[in-house]
Amino acid sequence: MVNFRRTRSQTKSIDHEEDDLENGRENLNEIIESQEIKSDESYARKFFVLKESILNAQGSIVPLKHPKFGTKTLYFVSKAEVCEVLKVDDGKTSMFYGESVISDGSITMLSPIHPLFLAIPYLIKVVKSRFAPLDQILVDEDFPAIGRLAENESLIKALAKFSDSKELCDTLMYRYNEELILKWLEGKFEVLKKSLLEHGTLHISIADNEIVLRRYTFGILADFLPEELGLMLKTHLDIQEPETDSYSSWKRKIDEVEEDEENYTPSPQPAKKIVKISTAAKKLKEASKGTKSLMGFFSPKS
Amino acid sequence: MVKAKFILSESSESENFKNFANGEPCTLGIDEAGRGPVLGPMVYGCAVSQLNQQEALKELGVDDSKMLTEEKRGKIFSLMKSDEETRKFVAYALKALSPRMISASMLRRTKCSLNELSHLAAIELIQHALDNGINVKEIYVDTVGPKATYQARLREKFPQIETIIVEEKADSKFPIVSAASIAAKVTRDTLLCEWKFVETKIQVHKDGFGSGYPGDPLTKRFIAETVDPIFGFPSLVRFSWKTAEEIMKKKAVKCTWDEPGSSTVSVSSFFVKSGSGEAPPIRRHAFFNDRHITNCTSF
């Protein structure tokens, strides 16, 4: 730890004391910028969060097609488990470790995902109107690893219930059934909603409002579905979009409740302009609805 | 969900709080102490007294608590705490919100403003009184934020209570609120006086750290002297206060604050130069963005 040696006695005025410390602090920033301080590389580590059962599972990390975006995404695949490989990184976290600091405090998380999510795009593509066995459905020359899911126990179990299946010459064959898949998704929706309430540390504006909560839950689930199927599910679950009216009344409510705390000085309210916003900005707003950015109407440092 | 210990507030109450007045109809008052200071806890107080004992309450000297001297307040609170006669007609309960808890709440991802913290503390105290078998007929609260919304919120939460009044300067209008105010103030003063620093090597100037208010030069000096360039302030300091931030800007290593209203991903990242052959980055639902979670595309 850098030491700030006091060069003046404490009888000096307060302002001078502040200058002293300021000079010391400038030195510290200089030292940091010159990169004289280096972490001990022998302490370098990467951080992972995953279920214990995965440590022992025979599997590997493979690239697969993202069910919604269609882009190359990494997943962990074993016979029993499939996980998304996620990174938790706010760009500013470091970890203390031993006598050193690990600058990159980001965490890689293996998050379990039901393999049916990954299989759905292939079901839609290959067996919408015919039957075929799993190893002929899960075929992709860009992402060959998808074939490994053909042996996945959870997937086979789910397909038995949520698709049309028949046996032909000792081979199980499947056909995509939209109704049944929607039913499966409905079940997932309910489980997710309950879990969010219990563990999601949601903002009260989401947790306390059933309509907002449903929309929020659906939004998360839609992250795993091809666009069309997502829209179908939205109708199926009767997810309501906010009307522009209710959004601005919600905004007004927030302005009312959140007042300046430290020094109460009444501030003039700016006239609410109606501004035309671009589709991209609208999408951004939509995605951030009900989350912390809305609560930013008050500032803790005003 | 397990909560960090410092996030919870500390509660205490007078010995006669439980089943106070044995079911006789009571009035309940709520006030706070230490809202504005940058040092120390904010204490929420609730006082209860029988409806037919209001004269006795007034005779106790619970006037506008701000008009009383520190000594007088201390004496009254002593009586409330230990005097047998006084305890026949008044009881109290308190909630102390630590500086760490206040600051963490105001700065966390799902922010809880100071007003919201205050409302929640009041609601918890009222519920605590009801849970302790006190027959609350009237509630008087000193307002925090707009009083109409606060009053409506309390009435919705406690529909069974006949009278709920939220007012400015309630401590000078209603003796029971004044009693609550005295309990809160004296308790906060004591907590501040007896503060034990968790941090080692905190050297407080011989003149002390003053009143704790941001305008007090002794307080300012204390904050400036005890700030660590990397670890920030001792836990006595409300680091969400503007005063604290100003000092950090000058005396601590450069850091970025989470500005309210800022998005975690720039809009431009949506767009890919046409013909670049790159797939646009995956843009997930706000749930994931708020928690800085993204899919890995390479290892």
Coordinates of C-alpha atoms in Angstrom, one line a residue:
Chain A
M1 CA 0.0 0.0 0.0
V2 CA 1.4 3.4 -0.9
N3 CA 2.2 5.5 2.1
F4 CA 1.3 9.2 2.3
R5 CA 3.9 10.8 4.4
R6 CA 2.6 14.0 6.1
T7 CA 5.1 16.8 5.6
R8 CA 3.2 19.4 7.6
S9 CA 2.1 19.5 11.2
Q10 CA -1.6 19.2 12.1
T11 CA -1.8 22.8 13.2
K12 CA -1.8 23.9 9.6
S13 CA -5.2 24.9 8.2
I14 CA -7.5 22.3 6.8
D15 CA -7.1 23.5 3.2
H16 CA -3.4 22.9 3.2
E17 CA -3.9 19.4 4.6
E18 CA -6.2 18.7 1.7
D19 CA -3.5 19.8 -0.8
D20 CA -1.0 17.4 0.7
L21 CA -3.3 14.5 0.2
E22 CA -4.2 15.6 -3.2
N23 CA -0.5 15.6 -4.2
G24 CA -0.1 12.1 -2.8
R25 CA -3.1 10.9 -4.7
E26 CA -1.7 12.3 -8.0
N27 CA 1.4 10.4 -7.4
L28 CA -0.6 7.2 -6.9
N29 CA -2.4 7.7 -10.2
E30 CA 0.9 8.4 -12.0
I31 CA 2.3 5.2 -10.6
I32 CA -0.7 3.2 -11.8
E33 CA -0.5 4.8 -15.2
S34 CA 3.2 4.1 -15.6
Q35 CA 2.3 0.4 -14.9
E36 CA 5.1 0.1 -12.4
I37 CA 2.8 -2.0 -10.2
K38 CA 2.3 -5.4 -11.7
S39 CA 0.3 -8.4 -10.6
D40 CA 2.1 -11.6 -9.7
E41 CA 1.4 -13.8 -12.7
S42 CA 1.8 -17.0 -10.7
Y43 CA -1.6 -16.1 -9.1
A44 CA -3.3 -15.8 -12.4
R45 CA -6.6 -17.6 -12.4
K46 CA -9.8 -17.9 -14.3
F47 CA -13.1 -18.1 -12.4
F48 CA -15.8 -20.6 -13.1
V49 CA -19.3 -21.2 -11.7
L50 CA -20.9 -24.5 -12.5
K51 CA -22.8 -27.4 -11.0
E52 CA -20.8 -30.0 -9.3
S53 CA -22.2 -32.7 -11.5
I54 CA -20.7 -31.1 -14.5
L55 CA -17.2 -31.4 -13.1
N56 CA -17.5 -35.1 -13.3
A57 CA -19.5 -35.3 -16.5
Q58 CA -17.8 -36.5 -19.6
G59 CA -18.4 -33.7 -22.0
S60 CA -16.8 -30.8 -23.8
I61 CA -17.4 -27.3 -24.9
V62 CA -18.6 -27.1 -28.5
P63 CA -19.9 -24.5 -30.9
L64 CA -23.6 -24.8 -31.8
K65 CA -26.1 -22.6 -33.5
H66 CA -27.8 -20.2 -31.2
P67 CA -31.6 -21.0 -31.3
K68 CA -32.6 -17.4 -31.6
F69 CA -29.8 -15.6 -33.3
G70 CA -28.4 -18.4 -35.4
T71 CA -24.9 -17.4 -34.7
K72 CA -22.0 -19.5 -33.4
T73 CA -22.3 -19.9 -29.7
L74 CA -20.5 -22.1 -27.2
Y75 CA -22.2 -24.8 -25.2
F76 CA -21.1 -27.5 -22.9
V77 CA -22.4 -30.9 -24.0
S78 CA -22.3 -34.2 -22.2
K79 CA -24.7 -37.2 -22.4
A80 CA -26.8 -35.9 -19.5
E81 CA -26.2 -32.2 -19.5
V82 CA -26.2 -29.2 -21.8
C83 CA -25.1 -25.8 -20.6
E84 CA -24.8 -22.4 -22.1
V85 CA -21.3 -21.0 -21.7
L86 CA -21.9 -17.5 -20.2
K87 CA -19.6 -14.7 -19.2
V88 CA -20.3 -12.5 -16.3
D89 CA -18.2 -9.4 -16.8
D90 CA -18.9 -5.8 -15.9
G91 CA -15.4 -4.8 -17.0
K92 CA -14.5 -3.5 -13.6
T93 CA -14.2 -6.4 -11.3
S94 CA -10.9 -7.7 -9.9
M95 CA -10.3 -10.3 -7.3
F96 CA -7.9 -10.4 -4.4
Y97 CA -6.0 -13.7 -4.4
G98 CA -3.2 -14.6 -2.0
E99 CA -0.8 -11.7 -2.0
S100 CA -1.8 -10.5 -5.4
V101 CA -4.6 -9.1 -7.5
I102 CA -6.2 -10.9 -10.5
S103 CA -7.1 -8.0 -12.7
D104 CA -9.7 -9.9 -14.7
G105 CA -12.4 -10.8 -12.3
S106 CA -14.9 -12.0 -14.9
I107 CA -16.6 -15.2 -14.2
T108 CA -17.4 -17.9 -16.8
M109 CA -20.6 -19.7 -15.9
L110 CA -21.9 -23.0 -17.3
S111 CA -25.7 -22.5 -17.1
P112 CA -27.9 -25.5 -17.6
I113 CA -30.2 -25.3 -20.6
H114 CA -32.8 -27.8 -21.8
P115 CA -31.5 -29.4 -25.0
L116 CA -35.0 -29.1 -26.6
F117 CA -34.3 -25.3 -27.0
L118 CA -31.4 -26.2 -29.2
A119 CA -33.2 -28.9 -31.1
I120 CA -36.3 -26.8 -31.9
P121 CA -34.9 -24.9 -34.9
Y122 CA -33.9 -28.3 -36.5
L123 CA -37.3 -29.8 -35.8
I124 CA -38.9 -26.9 -37.5
K125 CA -36.6 -27.2 -40.5
V126 CA -36.5 -30.9 -41.0
V127 CA -39.7 -32.6 -39.6
K128 CA -42.4 -30.0 -39.9
S129 CA -44.5 -32.3 -42.1
R130 CA -42.7 -35.7 -42.0
F131 CA -41.1 -38.1 -39.6
A132 CA -37.4 -38.7 -39.1
P133 CA -35.1 -40.2 -36.5
L134 CA -33.2 -37.8 -34.2
D135 CA -29.8 -38.5 -35.8
Q136 CA -31.2 -37.3 -39.1
I137 CA -32.8 -34.2 -37.6
L138 CA -29.9 -32.9 -35.6
V139 CA -27.6 -32.5 -38.6
D140 CA -25.7 -29.3 -39.4
E141 CA -22.5 -29.1 -41.5
D142 CA -21.6 -25.7 -39.9
F143 CA -22.2 -27.0 -36.4
P144 CA -21.7 -30.8 -36.5
A145 CA -21.6 -31.1 -32.7
I146 CA -25.4 -30.7 -32.6
G147 CA -25.4 -34.4 -33.5
R148 CA -24.3 -35.2 -30.0
L149 CA -27.6 -34.2 -28.7
A150 CA -29.2 -37.2 -30.4
E151 CA -28.2 -39.3 -27.4
N152 CA -29.2 -36.8 -24.8
E153 CA -31.6 -38.4 -22.3
S154 CA -33.5 -35.2 -21.4
L155 CA -34.1 -34.4 -25.1
I156 CA -35.4 -37.9 -25.8
K157 CA -37.7 -37.8 -22.8
A158 CA -39.1 -34.4 -23.7
L159 CA -39.7 -35.3 -27.3
A160 CA -41.6 -38.4 -26.2
K161 CA -44.1 -36.0 -24.6
F162 CA -44.0 -32.9 -26.7
S163 CA -43.7 -34.1 -30.3
D164 CA -45.5 -36.5 -32.6
S165 CA -43.5 -39.7 -32.3
K166 CA -43.8 -43.2 -33.7
E167 CA -41.7 -46.3 -33.9
L168 CA -40.7 -47.8 -37.3
C169 CA -38.5 -50.8 -37.5
D170 CA -37.1 -50.4 -34.0
T171 CA -36.3 -46.7 -34.7
L172 CA -38.0 -43.8 -32.9
M173 CA -39.1 -41.1 -35.3
Y174 CA -40.3 -37.7 -34.5
R175 CA -42.4 -35.0 -36.1
Y176 CA -42.7 -31.4 -35.0
N177 CA -46.0 -30.5 -33.3
E178 CA -46.5 -26.8 -32.7
E179 CA -49.3 -27.2 -30.2
L180 CA -47.2 -29.6 -28.0
I181 CA -44.1 -27.4 -28.2
L182 CA -46.2 -24.4 -27.1
K183 CA -47.5 -26.5 -24.2
W184 CA -44.0 -27.3 -23.2
L185 CA -43.0 -23.7 -23.4
E186 CA -46.0 -22.7 -21.3
G187 CA -44.8 -25.0 -18.6
K188 CA -41.3 -23.5 -18.8
F189 CA -42.9 -20.0 -18.6
E190 CA -44.6 -20.7 -15.4
V191 CA -41.5 -22.2 -13.8
L192 CA -39.4 -19.2 -14.9
K193 CA -41.9 -16.7 -13.6
K194 CA -42.0 -18.3 -10.2
S195 CA -38.3 -18.5 -10.0
L196 CA -37.8 -14.9 -11.0
L197 CA -40.1 -13.7 -8.2
E198 CA -38.2 -15.8 -5.7
H199 CA -34.6 -15.4 -6.8
G200 CA -34.5 -12.7 -9.5
T201 CA -34.0 -9.7 -7.3
L202 CA -36.4 -7.9 -9.6
H203 CA -37.2 -4.2 -9.2
I204 CA -40.6 -3.8 -7.4
S205 CA -42.1 -2.2 -10.5
I206 CA -41.7 -5.5 -12.2
A207 CA -42.4 -7.8 -9.3
D208 CA -45.5 -6.1 -8.1
N209 CA -47.3 -5.9 -11.5
E210 CA -48.5 -9.2 -13.0
I211 CA -48.7 -7.8 -16.5
V212 CA -45.2 -6.4 -16.4
L213 CA -43.9 -9.6 -14.8
R214 CA -45.4 -11.7 -17.5
R215 CA -44.0 -9.5 -20.2
Y216 CA -40.6 -9.6 -18.5
T217 CA -40.6 -13.4 -18.1
F218 CA -41.7 -13.9 -21.7
G219 CA -38.9 -11.6 -22.8
I220 CA -36.3 -13.8 -21.1
L221 CA -37.8 -17.0 -22.5
A222 CA -38.0 -15.5 -26.0
D223 CA -34.2 -15.1 -25.9
F224 CA -34.1 -18.9 -26.5
L225 CA -36.6 -19.2 -29.3
P226 CA -36.6 -18.6 -33.1
E227 CA -38.4 -15.3 -33.9
E228 CA -41.6 -16.8 -35.3
L229 CA -42.1 -19.3 -32.5
G230 CA -41.5 -16.5 -30.0
L231 CA -44.3 -14.4 -31.5
M232 CA -46.6 -17.4 -31.5
L233 CA -45.9 -18.0 -27.8
K234 CA -46.5 -14.3 -27.1
T235 CA -50.0 -14.6 -28.5
H236 CA -50.5 -18.0 -26.8
L237 CA -49.7 -16.5 -23.4
D238 CA -51.5 -13.2 -24.1
I239 CA -48.5 -11.1 -23.3
Q240 CA -49.5 -7.4 -23.3
E241 CA -47.4 -4.6 -24.7
P242 CA -47.4 -1.5 -22.6
E243 CA -49.6 1.3 -24.1
T244 CA -47.7 4.5 -24.5
D245 CA -50.2 6.2 -22.1
S246 CA -49.6 3.8 -19.3
Y247 CA -45.8 4.2 -19.7
S248 CA -45.9 7.9 -19.3
S249 CA -48.2 7.7 -16.3
W250 CA -45.8 5.2 -14.8
K251 CA -43.0 7.7 -15.5
R252 CA -45.0 10.4 -13.8
K253 CA -45.5 8.2 -10.7
I254 CA -41.8 7.7 -10.4
D255 CA -41.1 11.4 -10.7
E256 CA -43.6 12.0 -7.9
V257 CA -42.2 9.4 -5.5
E258 CA -38.5 10.0 -6.1
E259 CA -37.7 13.3 -4.7
D260 CA -34.4 14.9 -4.0
E261 CA -33.2 13.6 -0.7
E262 CA -30.1 15.3 0.6
N263 CA -31.0 18.9 0.0
Y264 CA -34.6 19.4 -0.8
T265 CA -34.7 22.1 -3.4
P266 CA -37.7 22.1 -5.6
S267 CA -36.5 21.8 -9.2
P268 CA -38.5 23.0 -12.2
Q269 CA -39.9 20.1 -14.1
P270 CA -38.8 20.2 -17.8
A271 CA -41.7 20.3 -20.2
K272 CA -42.3 16.7 -21.5
K273 CA -41.6 16.8 -25.2
I274 CA -42.8 14.2 -27.5
V275 CA -39.7 13.1 -29.4
K276 CA -39.7 10.8 -32.4
I277 CA -37.3 8.0 -31.6
S278 CA -35.6 5.7 -34.1
T279 CA -36.4 2.0 -34.2
A280 CA -33.1 1.1 -32.7
A281 CA -33.6 3.4 -29.8
K282 CA -37.1 2.2 -29.4
K283 CA -35.8 -1.4 -29.3
L284 CA -33.3 -0.4 -26.7
K285 CA -36.0 1.3 -24.6
E286 CA -38.2 -1.8 -24.9
A287 CA -35.4 -4.1 -23.8
S288 CA -34.6 -1.9 -20.8
K289 CA -38.2 -1.4 -19.7
G290 CA -38.8 -2.1 -16.1
T291 CA -35.2 -2.2 -15.2
K292 CA -32.8 0.1 -13.4
S293 CA -32.5 2.7 -16.2
L294 CA -36.1 3.8 -15.5
M295 CA -35.4 4.4 -11.9
G296 CA -32.6 6.7 -13.0
F297 CA -35.2 9.5 -13.0
F298 CA -33.8 10.4 -9.6
S299 CA -30.2 10.9 -9.0
P300 CA -28.5 10.0 -5.6
K301 CA -26.0 12.7 -6.2
S302 CA -28.2 15.7 -7.0
Chain B
M1 CA -32.0 -15.5 -0.5
V2 CA -29.2 -14.9 2.0
K3 CA -28.7 -11.2 2.6
A4 CA -25.4 -9.6 3.7
K5 CA -25.6 -8.7 7.4
F6 CA -24.9 -5.0 6.9
I7 CA -28.0 -4.7 4.6
L8 CA -30.3 -5.4 7.5
S9 CA -31.3 -2.7 9.9
E10 CA -30.9 -3.1 13.7
S11 CA -34.0 -3.1 15.8
S12 CA -34.4 -2.4 19.5
E13 CA -37.3 -1.5 21.7
S14 CA -38.3 -0.5 25.3
E15 CA -38.9 -3.4 27.7
N16 CA -42.6 -2.5 27.9
F17 CA -43.2 -2.6 24.2
K18 CA -44.6 -6.1 23.9
N19 CA -48.3 -6.1 24.7
F20 CA -48.0 -2.5 25.7
A21 CA -51.2 -1.2 27.5
N22 CA -52.7 -4.7 27.4
G23 CA -55.0 -4.0 24.5
E24 CA -56.1 -0.5 25.5
P25 CA -56.5 1.8 22.4
C26 CA -53.3 3.6 21.6
T27 CA -51.9 6.3 19.4
L28 CA -48.6 5.7 17.5
G29 CA -46.1 8.2 16.3
I30 CA -43.2 7.9 13.8
D31 CA -40.2 10.2 13.3
E32 CA -36.6 9.9 12.2
A33 CA -33.3 11.3 13.2
G34 CA -30.2 11.8 11.1
R35 CA -31.5 12.0 7.6
G36 CA -29.2 14.7 6.2
P37 CA -25.8 14.0 7.8
V38 CA -23.1 12.2 5.8
L39 CA -21.9 10.4 8.9
G40 CA -23.6 7.7 11.0
P41 CA -26.8 5.8 11.0
M42 CA -30.3 7.1 10.3
V43 CA -32.6 6.1 13.2
Y44 CA -36.3 5.5 12.8
G45 CA -38.4 5.8 16.0
C46 CA -41.9 4.8 16.9
A47 CA -43.6 5.7 20.1
V48 CA -46.9 4.4 21.5
S49 CA -49.1 5.8 24.2
Q50 CA -52.7 5.1 25.4
L51 CA -55.3 7.5 23.8
N52 CA -56.4 8.5 27.3
Q53 CA -53.0 9.3 28.5
Q54 CA -52.2 12.2 26.3
E55 CA -52.0 14.7 29.1
A56 CA -49.4 12.6 30.9
L57 CA -47.5 12.5 27.7
K58 CA -47.5 16.3 27.4
E59 CA -46.5 16.7 31.0
L60 CA -43.4 14.6 30.2
G61 CA -42.3 17.7 28.3
V62 CA -42.5 16.2 24.8
D63 CA -42.8 19.5 23.0
D64 CA -41.4 20.3 19.6
S65 CA -38.4 18.0 20.0
K66 CA -36.2 20.4 18.0
M67 CA -36.8 23.1 20.6
L68 CA -35.5 20.9 23.4
T69 CA -31.9 21.0 24.4
E70 CA -29.8 17.9 24.0
E71 CA -29.7 17.5 27.7
K72 CA -33.5 17.8 28.1
R73 CA -34.0 15.2 25.3
G74 CA -31.6 12.8 27.1
K75 CA -33.5 13.2 30.3
I76 CA -36.9 12.5 28.7
F77 CA -35.6 9.5 26.9
S78 CA -34.1 8.2 30.1
L79 CA -37.5 8.4 31.7
M80 CA -39.1 6.6 28.7
K81 CA -36.5 3.9 29.0
S82 CA -36.2 3.3 32.8
D83 CA -38.8 5.2 34.8
E84 CA -41.6 3.0 36.1
E85 CA -44.2 5.7 36.1
T86 CA -43.3 6.9 32.6
R87 CA -43.3 3.4 31.2
K88 CA -47.0 3.1 32.2
F89 CA -48.0 5.5 29.5
V90 CA -45.4 5.4 26.8
A91 CA -43.3 2.8 25.0
Y92 CA -41.0 2.9 21.9
A93 CA -39.3 0.9 19.2
L94 CA -36.4 1.8 17.0
K95 CA -34.7 0.9 13.8
A96 CA -31.2 1.9 13.0
L97 CA -30.1 2.0 9.3
S98 CA -26.4 1.9 9.1
P99 CA -24.4 4.2 6.8
R100 CA -23.3 1.2 4.8
M101 CA -26.9 0.0 4.4
I102 CA -28.1 3.4 3.3
S103 CA -25.4 3.9 0.7
A104 CA -25.6 0.3 -0.6
S105 CA -29.3 0.7 -1.1
M106 CA -29.0 3.9 -2.9
L107 CA -26.3 2.7 -5.3
R108 CA -27.2 -1.0 -5.9
R109 CA -28.5 -2.3 -9.2
T110 CA -32.1 -2.2 -8.1
K111 CA -31.9 1.1 -6.3
C112 CA -33.8 1.9 -3.2
S113 CA -33.9 5.7 -2.6
L114 CA -33.6 7.3 0.8
N115 CA -37.3 8.1 0.7
E116 CA -38.1 4.5 -0.1
L117 CA -35.9 3.3 2.8
S118 CA -37.7 5.7 5.1
H119 CA -41.1 4.5 4.1
L120 CA -40.1 0.9 4.5
A121 CA -38.7 1.5 8.0
A122 CA -41.9 3.2 9.0
I123 CA -44.0 0.4 7.7
E124 CA -41.9 -2.2 9.5
L125 CA -42.2 -0.3 12.8
I126 CA -45.9 -0.1 12.5
Q127 CA -46.2 -3.7 11.7
H128 CA -43.9 -4.5 14.6
A129 CA -46.2 -2.7 17.0
L130 CA -49.2 -4.6 15.6
D131 CA -47.3 -7.9 15.8
N132 CA -46.6 -7.1 19.5
G133 CA -50.2 -6.9 20.4
I134 CA -50.5 -3.1 20.6
N135 CA -54.0 -1.9 19.9
V136 CA -53.1 0.9 17.5
K137 CA -56.1 3.2 16.7
E138 CA -54.2 6.3 15.4
I139 CA -50.9 6.8 13.5
Y140 CA -49.1 10.1 13.1
V141 CA -46.1 10.3 10.9
D142 CA -43.6 13.0 10.1
T143 CA -43.5 13.2 6.3
V144 CA -40.7 12.2 4.0
G145 CA -41.3 13.1 0.4
P146 CA -44.7 14.1 -0.8
K147 CA -47.1 13.5 2.0
A148 CA -50.2 12.6 0.0
T149 CA -48.6 9.5 -1.6
Y150 CA -47.0 8.5 1.7
Q151 CA -50.3 8.8 3.5
A152 CA -52.1 6.8 0.7
R153 CA -49.4 4.1 0.9
L154 CA -49.8 3.7 4.6
R155 CA -53.5 3.7 4.5
E156 CA -53.4 1.0 1.8
K157 CA -51.0 -1.1 3.8
F158 CA -52.9 -0.7 7.1
P159 CA -56.6 -0.4 6.2
Q160 CA -57.7 -1.5 9.6
I161 CA -56.3 1.6 11.3
E162 CA -59.0 4.3 11.7
T163 CA -56.8 7.3 11.6
I164 CA -53.5 7.7 9.7
I165 CA -52.1 11.2 9.3
V166 CA -48.9 12.2 7.5
E167 CA -47.8 15.8 8.1
E168 CA -44.8 18.1 7.8
K169 CA -43.3 19.1 11.2
A170 CA -45.5 16.4 12.8
D171 CA -43.1 16.4 15.8
S172 CA -44.3 19.9 16.7
K173 CA -48.0 19.1 16.1
F174 CA -48.4 15.8 17.8
P175 CA -46.8 14.9 21.1
I176 CA -46.6 11.2 20.2
V177 CA -44.5 12.0 17.2
S178 CA -42.3 14.2 19.3
A179 CA -41.8 11.3 21.7
A180 CA -40.7 9.2 18.8
S181 CA -38.4 11.9 17.6
I182 CA -36.8 12.2 21.0
A183 CA -36.2 8.4 21.1
A184 CA -34.7 8.5 17.6
K185 CA -32.5 11.5 18.1
V186 CA -31.0 10.4 21.5
T187 CA -30.4 7.0 20.1
R188 CA -28.6 8.3 17.0
D189 CA -26.5 10.7 19.1
T190 CA -25.5 7.8 21.3
L191 CA -24.7 5.5 18.4
L192 CA -22.5 8.3 16.9
C193 CA -20.8 9.0 20.2
E194 CA -20.0 5.4 20.9
W195 CA -19.1 4.5 17.3
K196 CA -16.5 1.8 17.2
F197 CA -14.5 1.7 14.0
V198 CA -14.4 -1.6 12.3
E199 CA -11.5 -0.4 10.3
T200 CA -8.0 -0.4 12.0
K201 CA -5.8 2.7 12.0
I202 CA -8.6 5.3 11.8
Q203 CA -7.2 8.3 13.5
V204 CA -9.8 10.9 14.4
H205 CA -8.6 14.4 14.9
K206 CA -8.6 15.5 18.6
D207 CA -11.5 17.9 17.7
G208 CA -13.6 15.0 16.7
F209 CA -15.7 14.6 13.5
G210 CA -18.2 17.3 14.3
S211 CA -22.0 17.1 13.8
G212 CA -21.8 14.7 10.9
Y213 CA -23.4 17.2 8.5
P214 CA -21.8 17.8 5.2
G215 CA -21.4 21.6 5.9
D216 CA -19.5 21.1 9.1
P217 CA -15.8 21.7 8.5
L218 CA -14.8 19.2 11.2
T219 CA -16.9 16.5 9.4
K220 CA -15.4 17.4 6.0
R221 CA -11.9 17.2 7.4
F222 CA -12.7 13.8 9.0
I223 CA -13.8 12.4 5.7
A224 CA -10.9 13.9 3.8
E225 CA -8.4 12.5 6.3
T226 CA -9.8 9.0 6.6
V227 CA -10.4 8.2 3.0
D228 CA -8.3 5.4 1.6
P229 CA -7.3 5.9 -2.1
I230 CA -8.4 2.4 -2.9
F231 CA -10.8 1.2 -0.3
G232 CA -12.7 4.4 0.2
F233 CA -14.3 5.5 3.4
P234 CA -14.7 4.0 6.9
S235 CA -18.1 2.5 7.4
L236 CA -19.2 5.5 9.4
V237 CA -19.5 7.5 6.2
R238 CA -22.4 7.5 3.8
F239 CA -20.5 7.0 0.6
S240 CA -23.5 7.7 -1.6
W241 CA -23.6 11.3 -0.5
K242 CA -22.4 13.9 -2.9
T243 CA -19.9 15.2 -0.3
A244 CA -18.3 11.8 -0.2
E245 CA -18.1 11.5 -3.9
E246 CA -16.5 14.9 -4.2
I247 CA -13.7 13.9 -1.9
M248 CA -13.2 10.6 -3.6
K249 CA -12.8 12.5 -6.9
K250 CA -9.9 14.4 -5.4
K251 CA -8.3 12.0 -3.1
A252 CA -8.9 8.5 -4.4
V253 CA -7.9 6.5 -7.4
K254 CA -10.0 7.4 -10.4
C255 CA -13.2 5.3 -10.6
T256 CA -16.4 5.4 -12.7
W257 CA -19.8 5.7 -11.1
D258 CA -22.8 3.8 -12.4
E259 CA -24.7 6.8 -13.8
P260 CA -28.5 6.3 -13.4
G261 CA -30.1 6.0 -16.8
S262 CA -27.1 4.9 -18.6
S263 CA -27.4 1.7 -20.7
T264 CA -24.8 -1.0 -20.3
V265 CA -24.5 -1.6 -24.0
S266 CA -24.0 1.2 -26.5
V267 CA -26.7 1.5 -29.2
S268 CA -23.9 1.6 -31.9
S269 CA -23.0 -2.0 -31.0
F270 CA -26.3 -3.0 -32.6
F271 CA -25.1 -1.9 -36.0
V272 CA -22.6 -3.8 -38.1
K273 CA -20.9 -2.2 -41.1
S274 CA -22.5 -3.6 -44.2
G275 CA -20.4 -6.1 -46.0
S276 CA -18.0 -6.6 -43.1
G277 CA -19.0 -10.3 -43.0
E278 CA -19.3 -10.1 -39.2
A279 CA -22.3 -11.4 -37.4
P280 CA -23.8 -8.7 -35.1
P281 CA -23.2 -9.4 -31.4
I282 CA -26.0 -11.2 -29.6
R283 CA -28.2 -8.7 -27.8
R284 CA -30.0 -10.4 -25.0
H285 CA -32.9 -9.4 -22.8
A286 CA -32.4 -6.7 -20.2
F287 CA -32.3 -9.3 -17.5
F288 CA -29.0 -10.5 -18.8
N289 CA -27.6 -7.1 -19.7
D290 CA -28.4 -5.7 -16.3
R291 CA -26.3 -8.5 -14.8
H292 CA -23.5 -8.2 -17.5
I293 CA -24.2 -11.7 -18.8
T294 CA -23.3 -12.5 -22.3
N295 CA -22.9 -15.7 -24.4
C296 CA -19.4 -16.9 -25.1
T297 CA -18.6 -17.3 -28.7
S298 CA -15.0 -18.2 -28.2
F299 CA -12.8 -19.4 -25.4

